PDB file of C-alpha atoms and ligand atoms in Angstrom:
ATOM      1  CA  MET Z   1      -1.704 -12.731  30.435  1.00 32.00           C
ATOM      2  CA  SER Z   2      -4.408 -10.409  31.596  1.00 34.00           C
ATOM      3  CA  LEU Z   3      -3.392  -8.116  34.415  1.00 36.00           C
ATOM      4  CA  HIS Z   4      -6.324  -9.199  36.491  1.00 37.00           C
ATOM      5  CA  LEU Z   5      -6.168 -12.936  36.172  1.00 31.00           C
ATOM      6  CA  ILE Z   6      -5.077 -14.873  39.196  1.00 33.00           C
ATOM      7  CA  PRO Z   7      -3.336 -18.178  38.453  1.00 32.00           C
ATOM      8  CA  ALA Z   8      -4.731 -21.025  40.524  1.00 32.00           C
ATOM      9  CA  SER Z   9      -1.260 -22.271  41.313  1.00 33.00           C
ATOM     10  CA  ARG Z  10      -0.535 -19.723  44.033  1.00 34.00           C
ATOM     11  CA  ARG Z  11      -3.971 -19.360  45.489  1.00 36.00           C
ATOM     12  CA  ARG Z  12      -5.467 -21.969  47.753  1.00 31.00           C
ATOM     13  CA  PHE Z  13      -8.967 -20.744  47.081  1.00 32.00           C
ATOM     14  CA  VAL Z  14     -10.843 -17.790  45.711  1.00 34.00           C
ATOM     15  CA  GLN Z  15     -13.449 -16.203  47.873  1.00 39.00           C
ATOM     16  CA  ALA Z  16     -16.519 -16.654  45.763  1.00 36.00           C
ATOM     17  CA  SER Z  17     -18.436 -13.921  47.527  1.00 39.00           C
ATOM     18  CA  LEU Z  18     -15.818 -11.355  46.664  1.00 45.00           C
ATOM     19  CA  ALA Z  19     -15.621 -12.493  43.082  1.00 38.00           C
ATOM     20  CA  THR Z  20     -19.374 -12.168  42.842  1.00 36.00           C
ATOM     21  CA  ALA Z  21     -19.211  -8.769  44.443  1.00 42.00           C
ATOM     22  CA  ALA Z  22     -16.609  -7.690  41.906  1.00 42.00           C
ATOM     23  CA  VAL Z  23     -18.945  -8.540  39.078  1.00 37.00           C
ATOM     24  CA  THR Z  24     -21.826  -6.800  40.804  1.00 37.00           C
ATOM     25  CA  LEU Z  25     -19.694  -3.706  41.244  1.00 44.00           C
ATOM     26  CA  GLY Z  26     -18.850  -3.529  37.576  1.00 40.00           C
ATOM     27  CA  CYS Z  27     -15.396  -5.053  37.953  1.00 43.00           C
ATOM     28  CA  PRO Z  28     -15.800  -8.417  36.221  1.00 35.00           C
ATOM     29  CA  TRP Z  29     -12.056  -8.618  35.802  1.00 37.00           C
ATOM     30  CA  LEU Z  30     -11.485  -8.555  39.517  1.00 40.00           C
ATOM     31  CA  MET Z  31     -11.410 -11.724  41.541  1.00 37.00           C
ATOM     32  CA  ALA Z  32     -10.210 -11.038  45.053  1.00 40.00           C
ATOM     33  CA  ALA Z  33      -8.441 -13.982  46.544  1.00 42.00           C
ATOM     34  CA  THR Z  34      -6.679 -14.979  49.687  1.00 42.00           C
ATOM     35  CA  ASP Z  35      -4.241 -17.568  50.925  1.00 43.00           C
ATOM     36  CA  GLU Z  36      -5.459 -19.919  53.597  1.00 40.00           C
ATOM     37  CA  SER Z  37      -2.031 -19.625  55.123  1.00 40.00           C
ATOM     38  CA  ALA Z  38      -2.073 -15.828  55.237  1.00 45.00           C
ATOM     39  CA  ASP Z  39      -3.118 -13.673  58.164  1.00 49.00           C
ATOM     40  CA  GLN Z  40      -6.892 -13.917  58.031  1.00 58.00           C
ATOM     41  CA  SER Z  41      -7.417 -10.991  60.380  1.00 77.00           C
ATOM     42  CA  ALA Z  42      -6.386  -8.230  57.992  1.00 88.00           C
ATOM     43  CA  ASP Z  43      -6.532  -7.288  54.353  1.00 92.00           C
ATOM     44  CA  TYR Z  44      -3.181  -6.205  53.006  1.00 95.00           C
ATOM     45  CA  TRP Z  45      -2.804  -3.962  49.976  1.00 97.00           C
ATOM     46  CA  ALA Z  46       0.402  -2.685  48.372  1.00 98.00           C
ATOM     47  CA  LEU Z  47       0.017   1.003  47.576  1.00 98.00           C
ATOM     48  CA  LEU Z  48       2.336   2.565  45.015  1.00 98.00           C
ATOM     49  CA  ALA Z  49       2.145   5.993  43.392  1.00 98.00           C
ATOM     50  CA  ASP Z  50       3.973   8.210  40.937  1.00 98.00           C
ATOM     51  CA  THR Z  51       5.962   5.587  39.074  1.00 98.00           C
ATOM     52  CA  HIS Z  52       6.614   8.082  36.199  1.00 98.00           C
ATOM     53  CA  ILE Z  53       7.753   5.389  33.789  1.00 98.00           C
ATOM     54  CA  ALA Z  54       9.157   6.652  30.465  1.00 98.00           C
ATOM     55  CA  ALA Z  55       9.331   4.658  27.251  1.00 98.00           C
ATOM     56  CA  ASN Z  56      13.097   4.549  27.644  1.00 98.00           C
ATOM     57  CA  LYS Z  57      13.992   2.176  30.478  1.00 98.00           C
ATOM     58  CA  ASP Z  58      17.230   4.110  31.008  1.00 97.00           C
ATOM     59  CA  ALA Z  59      15.475   7.445  31.538  1.00 97.00           C
ATOM     60  CA  VAL Z  60      16.680   9.273  34.641  1.00 97.00           C
ATOM     61  CA  SER Z  61      15.009  12.205  36.347  1.00 96.00           C
ATOM     62  CA  ARG Z  62      16.364  14.021  39.398  1.00 96.00           C
ATOM     63  CA  GLY Z  63      19.033  11.362  39.689  1.00 94.00           C
ATOM     64  CA  VAL Z  64      16.555   8.482  39.711  1.00 96.00           C
ATOM     65  CA  ASN Z  65      16.075   5.730  37.142  1.00 98.00           C
ATOM     66  CA  MET Z  66      12.317   5.309  37.425  1.00 98.00           C
ATOM     67  CA  PHE Z  67      12.184   1.888  35.785  1.00 98.00           C
ATOM     68  CA  ASP Z  68      14.841   0.576  38.194  1.00 98.00           C
ATOM     69  CA  ASN Z  69      12.980   1.987  41.188  1.00 98.00           C
ATOM     70  CA  LEU Z  70       9.745   0.292  40.184  1.00 98.00           C
ATOM     71  CA  ASN Z  71      11.495  -2.993  39.607  1.00 98.00           C
ATOM     72  CA  LYS Z  72      13.193  -2.814  43.016  1.00 98.00           C
ATOM     73  CA  ILE Z  73       9.772  -2.355  44.594  1.00 98.00           C
ATOM     74  CA  ILE Z  74       8.352  -5.234  42.588  1.00 98.00           C
ATOM     75  CA  ASP Z  75      11.293  -7.375  43.744  1.00 98.00           C
ATOM     76  CA  GLU Z  76      10.304  -6.571  47.336  1.00 97.00           C
ATOM     77  CA  LEU Z  77       6.642  -7.355  46.766  1.00 96.00           C
ATOM     78  CA  LEU Z  78       7.356 -10.648  45.110  1.00 96.00           C
ATOM     79  CA  ALA Z  79       9.777 -11.658  47.867  1.00 95.00           C
ATOM     80  CA  GLU Z  80       7.180 -11.132  50.593  1.00 91.00           C
ATOM     81  CA  GLU Z  81       5.801 -14.275  52.136  1.00 90.00           C
ATOM     82  CA  ASN Z  82       2.424 -12.693  52.805  1.00 90.00           C
ATOM     83  CA  LYS Z  83       1.300 -11.402  49.427  1.00 91.00           C
ATOM     84  CA  PRO Z  84      -1.138  -8.478  49.147  1.00 95.00           C
ATOM     85  CA  LEU Z  85      -4.718  -8.810  47.953  1.00 94.00           C
ATOM     86  CA  GLY Z  86      -3.702  -6.477  45.186  1.00 96.00           C
ATOM     87  CA  VAL Z  87      -1.365  -3.730  44.056  1.00 98.00           C
ATOM     88  CA  ILE Z  88      -2.678  -0.201  43.517  1.00 98.00           C
ATOM     89  CA  ILE Z  89      -0.672   2.327  41.495  1.00 98.00           C
ATOM     90  CA  ASN Z  90      -2.101   5.701  42.362  1.00 98.00           C
ATOM     91  CA  GLY Z  91      -1.505   7.806  39.285  1.00 98.00           C
ATOM     92  CA  ASP Z  92       1.288   9.374  37.304  1.00 98.00           C
ATOM     93  CA  CYS Z  93       1.990   5.906  36.054  1.00 98.00           C
ATOM     94  CA  ALA Z  94       3.580   7.455  32.952  1.00 97.00           C
ATOM     95  CA  ARG Z  95       6.442   9.908  32.727  1.00 97.00           C
ATOM     96  CA  LEU Z  96       4.818  13.169  31.538  1.00 96.00           C
ATOM     97  CA  ARG Z  97       2.141  12.821  28.848  1.00 97.00           C
ATOM     98  CA  GLY Z  98       0.891   9.248  29.046  1.00 97.00           C
ATOM     99  CA  ARG Z  99       2.487   8.170  25.788  1.00 97.00           C
ATOM    100  CA  PRO Z 100       1.906   4.656  24.401  1.00 98.00           C
ATOM    101  CA  GLY Z 101       5.626   3.920  24.771  1.00 98.00           C
ATOM    102  CA  ASP Z 102       5.537   4.844  28.471  1.00 98.00           C
ATOM    103  CA  TYR Z 103       2.776   2.333  29.106  1.00 98.00           C
ATOM    104  CA  ALA Z 104       4.495  -0.331  27.012  1.00 98.00           C
ATOM    105  CA  THR Z 105       7.544  -0.053  29.269  1.00 98.00           C
ATOM    106  CA  LEU Z 106       5.386   0.090  32.394  1.00 98.00           C
ATOM    107  CA  ARG Z 107       3.717  -3.080  31.247  1.00 98.00           C
ATOM    108  CA  ILE Z 108       7.070  -4.888  31.094  1.00 98.00           C
ATOM    109  CA  ALA Z 109       7.516  -4.220  34.811  1.00 98.00           C
ATOM    110  CA  LEU Z 110       3.901  -4.891  35.814  1.00 98.00           C
ATOM    111  CA  ASP Z 111       3.711  -8.160  33.924  1.00 97.00           C
ATOM    112  CA  ARG Z 112       6.030  -9.516  36.614  1.00 98.00           C
ATOM    113  CA  ILE Z 113       3.364  -8.776  39.240  1.00 97.00           C
ATOM    114  CA  THR Z 114       0.632 -10.275  37.105  1.00 96.00           C
ATOM    115  CA  ALA Z 115       2.669 -13.381  36.472  1.00 97.00           C
ATOM    116  CA  ALA Z 116       2.915 -13.815  40.240  1.00 96.00           C
ATOM    117  CA  GLY Z 117      -0.875 -13.808  40.456  1.00 95.00           C
ATOM    118  CA  LEU Z 118      -1.443 -10.377  41.995  1.00 97.00           C
ATOM    119  CA  PRO Z 119      -4.216  -8.121  40.668  1.00 97.00           C
ATOM    120  CA  ILE Z 120      -3.190  -4.571  39.746  1.00 97.00           C
ATOM    121  CA  HIS Z 121      -5.370  -1.480  39.707  1.00 97.00           C
ATOM    122  CA  MET Z 122      -4.301   1.947  38.538  1.00 98.00           C
ATOM    123  CA  THR Z 123      -5.624   5.460  38.827  1.00 98.00           C
ATOM    124  CA  MET Z 124      -5.017   8.344  36.466  1.00 98.00           C
ATOM    125  CA  GLY Z 125      -2.672  11.195  37.374  1.00 98.00           C
ATOM    126  CA  ASN Z 126      -1.994  14.436  35.563  1.00 98.00           C
ATOM    127  CA  HIS Z 127       0.830  12.757  33.637  1.00 98.00           C
ATOM    128  CA  ASP Z 128      -1.405   9.955  32.359  1.00 98.00           C
ATOM    129  CA  ASP Z 129      -3.724   9.743  29.364  1.00 98.00           C
ATOM    130  CA  ARG Z 130      -6.714   7.401  29.404  1.00 98.00           C
ATOM    131  CA  ASP Z 131      -6.815   6.233  25.782  1.00 97.00           C
ATOM    132  CA  PRO Z 132      -3.165   5.148  25.523  1.00 98.00           C
ATOM    133  CA  PHE Z 133      -3.495   3.674  29.014  1.00 98.00           C
ATOM    134  CA  TYR Z 134      -6.505   1.555  28.006  1.00 97.00           C
ATOM    135  CA  ALA Z 135      -4.752   0.578  24.774  1.00 97.00           C
ATOM    136  CA  ALA Z 136      -1.847  -0.854  26.760  1.00 97.00           C
ATOM    137  CA  PHE Z 137      -3.901  -2.284  29.623  1.00 97.00           C
ATOM    138  CA  LYS Z 138      -7.065  -3.500  27.975  1.00 95.00           C
ATOM    139  CA  LYS Z 139      -8.340  -5.349  31.024  1.00 92.00           C
ATOM    140  CA  GLN Z 140      -8.345  -2.140  33.047  1.00 94.00           C
ATOM    141  CA  LYS Z 141     -11.149  -0.797  30.896  1.00 93.00           C
ATOM    142  CA  PRO Z 142     -14.560  -1.789  32.228  1.00 90.00           C
ATOM    143  CA  ASP Z 143     -17.171  -2.999  29.744  1.00 89.00           C
ATOM    144  CA  ALA Z 144     -19.325  -0.027  30.658  1.00 91.00           C
ATOM    145  CA  ALA Z 145     -17.781   3.098  32.163  1.00 92.00           C
ATOM    146  CA  LEU Z 146     -19.072   3.822  35.672  1.00 96.00           C
ATOM    147  CA  VAL Z 147     -18.437   7.517  35.040  1.00 97.00           C
ATOM    148  CA  ASP Z 148     -18.248   8.745  31.455  1.00 95.00           C
ATOM    149  CA  GLY Z 149     -14.723   9.752  30.484  1.00 96.00           C
ATOM    150  CA  LYS Z 150     -13.241   8.814  33.854  1.00 97.00           C
ATOM    151  CA  HIS Z 151     -11.337   5.728  34.996  1.00 98.00           C
ATOM    152  CA  VAL Z 152     -12.955   4.739  38.284  1.00 97.00           C
ATOM    153  CA  ALA Z 153     -13.513   1.443  40.055  1.00 97.00           C
ATOM    154  CA  ILE Z 154     -14.769  -0.123  43.247  1.00 97.00           C
ATOM    155  CA  VAL Z 155     -12.399  -2.812  44.474  1.00 97.00           C
ATOM    156  CA  PRO Z 156     -13.836  -5.050  47.176  1.00 95.00           C
ATOM    157  CA  GLY Z 157     -11.773  -6.404  50.041  1.00 93.00           C
ATOM    158  CA  ARG Z 158     -12.823  -8.461  53.039  1.00 92.00           C
ATOM    159  CA  HIS Z 159     -12.843  -5.568  55.507  1.00 94.00           C
ATOM    160  CA  ALA Z 160     -13.086  -2.543  53.237  1.00 96.00           C
ATOM    161  CA  ASN Z 161     -14.044  -1.466  49.761  1.00 97.00           C
ATOM    162  CA  LEU Z 162     -11.561   0.666  47.839  1.00 98.00           C
ATOM    163  CA  PHE Z 163     -13.090   3.443  45.726  1.00 98.00           C
ATOM    164  CA  LEU Z 164     -10.626   4.462  43.012  1.00 98.00           C
ATOM    165  CA  VAL Z 165     -11.302   7.934  41.657  1.00 98.00           C
ATOM    166  CA  ASP Z 166      -9.933   9.777  38.640  1.00 98.00           C
ATOM    167  CA  SER Z 167      -8.599  13.288  39.232  1.00 98.00           C
ATOM    168  CA  LEU Z 168      -6.913  13.690  35.831  1.00 98.00           C
ATOM    169  CA  ASN Z 169      -8.305  16.888  34.318  1.00 97.00           C
ATOM    170  CA  ILE Z 170      -6.001  17.942  31.477  1.00 96.00           C
ATOM    171  CA  VAL Z 171      -3.009  15.814  30.494  1.00 96.00           C
ATOM    172  CA  ASN Z 172       0.262  17.322  31.757  1.00 95.00           C
ATOM    173  CA  GLU Z 173      -1.430  20.198  33.596  1.00 95.00           C
ATOM    174  CA  VAL Z 174      -0.572  20.006  37.241  1.00 95.00           C
ATOM    175  CA  SER Z 175      -3.912  20.533  38.958  1.00 96.00           C
ATOM    176  CA  GLY Z 176      -6.646  17.932  39.116  1.00 97.00           C
ATOM    177  CA  LYS Z 177     -10.419  17.809  39.213  1.00 97.00           C
ATOM    178  CA  LEU Z 178     -13.025  15.148  39.934  1.00 98.00           C
ATOM    179  CA  GLY Z 179     -16.003  16.970  38.454  1.00 97.00           C
ATOM    180  CA  GLU Z 180     -19.697  16.965  39.358  1.00 98.00           C
ATOM    181  CA  THR Z 181     -20.604  13.707  37.619  1.00 98.00           C
ATOM    182  CA  GLN Z 182     -17.876  11.749  39.348  1.00 98.00           C
ATOM    183  CA  LEU Z 183     -18.618  13.341  42.729  1.00 98.00           C
ATOM    184  CA  GLN Z 184     -22.261  12.315  42.372  1.00 98.00           C
ATOM    185  CA  TRP Z 185     -21.196   8.787  41.442  1.00 98.00           C
ATOM    186  CA  LEU Z 186     -18.874   8.653  44.434  1.00 98.00           C
ATOM    187  CA  ALA Z 187     -21.512   9.920  46.860  1.00 98.00           C
ATOM    188  CA  LYS Z 188     -24.050   7.411  45.555  1.00 98.00           C
ATOM    189  CA  SER Z 189     -21.565   4.531  45.544  1.00 98.00           C
ATOM    190  CA  LEU Z 190     -20.389   5.249  49.076  1.00 98.00           C
ATOM    191  CA  ALA Z 191     -24.001   5.338  50.253  1.00 97.00           C
ATOM    192  CA  GLU Z 192     -24.725   2.030  48.530  1.00 97.00           C
ATOM    193  CA  HIS Z 193     -21.772   0.244  50.164  1.00 97.00           C
ATOM    194  CA  ARG Z 194     -22.129   0.950  53.843  1.00 95.00           C
ATOM    195  CA  ASP Z 195     -21.536  -2.643  54.913  1.00 93.00           C
ATOM    196  CA  LYS Z 196     -17.775  -2.174  55.018  1.00 94.00           C
ATOM    197  CA  THR Z 197     -15.225   0.540  55.619  1.00 95.00           C
ATOM    198  CA  ALA Z 198     -14.708   2.796  52.607  1.00 97.00           C
ATOM    199  CA  ILE Z 199     -11.252   3.903  51.528  1.00 98.00           C
ATOM    200  CA  VAL Z 200     -11.000   6.412  48.686  1.00 98.00           C
ATOM    201  CA  ILE Z 201      -7.884   6.472  46.511  1.00 98.00           C
ATOM    202  CA  GLY Z 202      -7.030   9.106  43.903  1.00 98.00           C
ATOM    203  CA  HIS Z 203      -3.986  10.856  42.558  1.00 98.00           C
ATOM    204  CA  HIS Z 204      -4.339  14.514  43.547  1.00 98.00           C
ATOM    205  CA  ASN Z 205      -3.934  16.027  46.971  1.00 98.00           C
ATOM    206  CA  PRO Z 206      -6.767  17.906  48.612  1.00 97.00           C
ATOM    207  CA  GLN Z 207      -5.866  21.582  48.807  1.00 95.00           C
ATOM    208  CA  PHE Z 208      -7.116  23.784  51.588  1.00 89.00           C
ATOM    209  CA  LEU Z 209      -6.705  27.317  50.266  1.00 83.00           C
ATOM    210  CA  PRO Z 210      -7.519  30.332  52.453  1.00 78.00           C
ATOM    211  CA  GLU Z 211     -11.112  31.469  52.140  1.00 76.00           C
ATOM    212  CA  GLY Z 212     -11.531  33.873  49.250  1.00 76.00           C
ATOM    213  CA  SER Z 213      -8.263  32.813  47.669  1.00 79.00           C
ATOM    214  CA  THR Z 214      -8.178  33.025  43.896  1.00 74.00           C
ATOM    215  CA  ALA Z 215      -5.020  30.909  43.668  1.00 76.00           C
ATOM    216  CA  GLU Z 216      -5.467  27.878  41.467  1.00 78.00           C
ATOM    217  CA  GLY Z 217      -3.170  25.547  43.410  1.00 88.00           C
ATOM    218  CA  SER Z 218      -1.705  22.305  42.167  1.00 94.00           C
ATOM    219  CA  GLY Z 219      -4.063  19.879  43.891  1.00 96.00           C
ATOM    220  CA  LEU Z 220      -7.756  19.019  43.548  1.00 97.00           C
ATOM    221  CA  SER Z 221      -9.591  22.095  42.352  1.00 94.00           C
ATOM    222  CA  ASP Z 222     -12.896  20.780  43.746  1.00 94.00           C
ATOM    223  CA  THR Z 223     -11.488  19.834  47.138  1.00 96.00           C
ATOM    224  CA  ALA Z 224     -14.320  21.344  49.201  1.00 95.00           C
ATOM    225  CA  LYS Z 225     -17.019  19.374  47.377  1.00 97.00           C
ATOM    226  CA  PHE Z 226     -14.918  16.218  47.559  1.00 98.00           C
ATOM    227  CA  ILE Z 227     -14.381  16.542  51.298  1.00 98.00           C
ATOM    228  CA  ASP Z 228     -18.136  17.083  51.733  1.00 98.00           C
ATOM    229  CA  VAL Z 229     -18.707  13.757  49.965  1.00 98.00           C
ATOM    230  CA  LEU Z 230     -16.137  12.014  52.183  1.00 98.00           C
ATOM    231  CA  HIS Z 231     -17.819  13.461  55.271  1.00 97.00           C
ATOM    232  CA  SER Z 232     -21.293  12.484  54.072  1.00 96.00           C
ATOM    233  CA  GLN Z 233     -20.829   8.852  55.128  1.00 95.00           C
ATOM    234  CA  PRO Z 234     -19.486   7.719  58.506  1.00 95.00           C
ATOM    235  CA  HIS Z 235     -17.887   4.587  57.083  1.00 96.00           C
ATOM    236  CA  VAL Z 236     -15.428   6.620  54.963  1.00 97.00           C
ATOM    237  CA  GLN Z 237     -12.164   6.347  56.856  1.00 97.00           C
ATOM    238  CA  ALA Z 238      -9.360   7.545  54.606  1.00 97.00           C
ATOM    239  CA  TYR Z 239      -8.284   9.177  51.375  1.00 98.00           C
ATOM    240  CA  PHE Z 240      -4.947   8.077  49.893  1.00 98.00           C
ATOM    241  CA  TYR Z 241      -3.241  10.263  47.303  1.00 98.00           C
ATOM    242  CA  GLY Z 242       0.147  10.835  45.637  1.00 98.00           C
ATOM    243  CA  HIS Z 243       1.109  13.748  43.380  1.00 97.00           C
ATOM    244  CA  THR Z 244       3.216  15.756  45.859  1.00 96.00           C
ATOM    245  CA  HIS Z 245       5.891  13.034  46.205  1.00 97.00           C
ATOM    246  CA  ASN Z 246       5.866  13.634  49.934  1.00 97.00           C
ATOM    247  CA  TRP Z 247       5.087  10.853  52.452  1.00 98.00           C
ATOM    248  CA  ASN Z 248       2.845  12.519  54.977  1.00 97.00           C
ATOM    249  CA  ARG Z 249      -0.433  12.189  56.827  1.00 97.00           C
ATOM    250  CA  ASN Z 250      -3.152  14.443  58.110  1.00 96.00           C
ATOM    251  CA  LYS Z 251      -6.864  14.443  58.874  1.00 96.00           C
ATOM    252  CA  THR Z 252      -9.831  16.384  57.609  1.00 96.00           C
ATOM    253  CA  SER Z 253     -11.900  18.418  60.054  1.00 95.00           C
ATOM    254  CA  GLY Z 254     -14.333  15.509  60.031  1.00 95.00           C
ATOM    255  CA  GLY Z 255     -11.700  12.952  60.997  1.00 96.00           C
ATOM    256  CA  VAL Z 256     -11.055  11.325  57.617  1.00 97.00           C
ATOM    257  CA  HIS Z 257      -7.404  10.268  57.426  1.00 97.00           C
ATOM    258  CA  LEU Z 258      -5.454  11.887  54.599  1.00 98.00           C
ATOM    259  CA  ILE Z 259      -2.468   9.782  53.622  1.00 98.00           C
ATOM    260  CA  ASN Z 260       0.049  11.221  51.181  1.00 98.00           C
ATOM    261  CA  GLN Z 261       1.841   8.296  49.564  1.00 98.00           C
ATOM    262  CA  PRO Z 262       5.550   8.443  48.766  1.00 98.00           C
ATOM    263  CA  PRO Z 263       6.550   8.277  45.089  1.00 98.00           C
ATOM    264  CA  CYS Z 264       8.106   5.194  43.564  1.00 98.00           C
ATOM    265  CA  ALA Z 265      10.133   7.605  41.437  1.00 98.00           C
ATOM    266  CA  TYR Z 266      12.008  10.747  42.512  1.00 95.00           C
ATOM    267  CA  VAL Z 267      11.373  13.054  45.432  1.00 97.00           C
ATOM    268  CA  PHE Z 268      11.304  16.850  45.271  1.00 95.00           C
ATOM    269  CA  ASN Z 269      13.048  17.161  48.632  1.00 95.00           C
ATOM    270  CA  ALA Z 270      16.123  14.970  49.014  1.00 95.00           C
ATOM    271  CA  LYS Z 271      15.268  14.288  52.662  1.00 96.00           C
ATOM    272  CA  HIS Z 272      11.928  12.704  51.811  1.00 97.00           C
ATOM    273  CA  PRO Z 273      11.679   8.949  51.297  1.00 97.00           C
ATOM    274  CA  ASN Z 274      10.545   7.233  48.120  1.00 98.00           C
ATOM    275  CA  GLY Z 275       9.104   3.738  48.137  1.00 98.00           C
ATOM    276  CA  TRP Z 276       5.670   2.247  48.751  1.00 98.00           C
ATOM    277  CA  VAL Z 277       3.125   1.724  51.521  1.00 98.00           C
ATOM    278  CA  ARG Z 278       1.745  -1.434  53.046  1.00 97.00           C
ATOM    279  CA  LEU Z 279      -1.900  -0.881  53.982  1.00 98.00           C
ATOM    280  CA  LYS Z 280      -3.504  -3.270  56.449  1.00 96.00           C
ATOM    281  CA  VAL Z 281      -7.246  -3.141  56.906  1.00 95.00           C
ATOM    282  CA  GLN Z 282      -8.996  -4.614  59.899  1.00 89.00           C
ATOM    283  CA  ASP Z 283     -12.523  -4.139  61.172  1.00 81.00           C
ATOM    284  CA  GLU Z 284     -11.700  -1.405  63.678  1.00 81.00           C
ATOM    285  CA  SER Z 285      -8.704   0.312  62.173  1.00 85.00           C
ATOM    286  CA  LEU Z 286      -6.326   0.763  59.299  1.00 95.00           C
ATOM    287  CA  ALA Z 287      -2.567   0.645  59.527  1.00 97.00           C
ATOM    288  CA  VAL Z 288       0.020   2.016  57.144  1.00 98.00           C
ATOM    289  CA  GLU Z 289       3.687   1.153  56.995  1.00 98.00           C
ATOM    290  CA  LEU Z 290       6.296   2.948  54.909  1.00 98.00           C
ATOM    291  CA  ARG Z 291       8.560   0.696  52.894  1.00 98.00           C
ATOM    292  CA  ALA Z 292      11.274   3.110  51.773  1.00 98.00           C
ATOM    293  CA  LEU Z 293      13.523   2.209  48.880  1.00 98.00           C
ATOM    294  CA  ASN Z 294      16.468   3.314  50.982  1.00 97.00           C
ATOM    295  CA  LYS Z 295      16.459   0.884  53.904  1.00 97.00           C
ATOM    296  CA  GLN Z 296      18.762   3.261  55.794  1.00 97.00           C
ATOM    297  CA  HIS Z 297      16.209   6.075  55.638  1.00 97.00           C
ATOM    298  CA  THR Z 298      15.143   7.100  59.132  1.00 97.00           C
ATOM    299  CA  GLN Z 299      11.479   6.712  58.179  1.00 98.00           C
ATOM    300  CA  HIS Z 300      11.808   3.276  56.627  1.00 98.00           C
ATOM    301  CA  GLY Z 301       9.458   0.880  58.392  1.00 97.00           C
ATOM    302  CA  GLU Z 302       7.546   3.533  60.296  1.00 97.00           C
ATOM    303  CA  SER Z 303       3.949   2.560  60.813  1.00 97.00           C
ATOM    304  CA  HIS Z 304       0.829   4.297  61.981  1.00 97.00           C
ATOM    305  CA  THR Z 305      -2.492   2.965  63.176  1.00 95.00           C
ATOM    306  CA  LEU Z 306      -5.367   4.988  61.800  1.00 94.00           C
ATOM    307  CA  GLU Z 307      -8.284   4.655  64.168  1.00 90.00           C
ATOM    308  CA  HIS Z 308     -11.722   4.619  62.630  1.00 90.00           C
ATOM    309  CA  ARG Z 309     -13.820   7.729  62.842  1.00 87.00           C
ATOM    310  CA  PHE Z 310     -16.617   7.406  65.412  1.00 77.00           C
ATOM    311  CA  ALA Z 311     -14.950   4.271  66.769  1.00 57.00           C
ATOM    312  CA  ALA Z 312     -15.733   5.361  70.319  1.00 43.00           C
ATOM    313  CA  VAL Z 313     -19.462   5.550  69.678  1.00 41.00           C
ATOM    314  CA  SER Z 314     -19.899   2.625  67.333  1.00 40.00           C
TER     315      SER Z 314
HETATM  316 ZN1   ZN F 401       0.781  14.135  39.723  1.00 52.89          ZN
END
């Protein structure tokens, strides 16, 4: 079954306007849908990152079986009464080098989500590789690339559009880059979709190096240009990223929320939680809730309301 097909059995109806919008936006595979019984006041998205799935299901890194972790999270998602509009996996889907075997194993887990009727979207991290990824997930490849050589998408919701960017620069090199062409596409796309809140989602963290620093850093090498693009439109409210395996949040100088997603896989600091994030989008605000894998973790269930920029003057 295609990853993006939504069986009619679970859905009461498909919002035709969103399906049309998906086609218009170059995402013919996307058909956003909603349950009549679900909370109509908010969009709900399940945000995952850094699954790091290896070909070998038994692979363990830093004491964590990555395949088991992902499946535990999928168990949670599928048990929820109120299902998300979609599931986003924000990069480093594969273990280290984006091998075909990694994606074949990832597909075994994700097919469970697809079978339940939930669309899945993925971004590319530094441990992914686009060609093997597209070979395993054919429906993720748009008919015509929106940005040459990059895996990007615009995913429409009822209250916000999600702009998925591709910060993979060189496979298995830690730092990331969006590049001029993609930044121009993003700026243009944000400007063309001002009717709803914009949320940008990509793998690498913005890095704010001291002025004059020659350090390369491990985040987005073109952070300054990227932040300028985010600030260029008042309806851009947040950037979600993974990569650092460290659940955290911050804001840019211009008030854009920066949300660092937890990893599905291992953490680099044993005190940090791994798990996933429930994102709720309403007209005036966003809300994030941490769903830690360890339900005893002190941060499990913590939630934050992210007020819109310029809310006071709008
Ligand atoms: Zn990464």
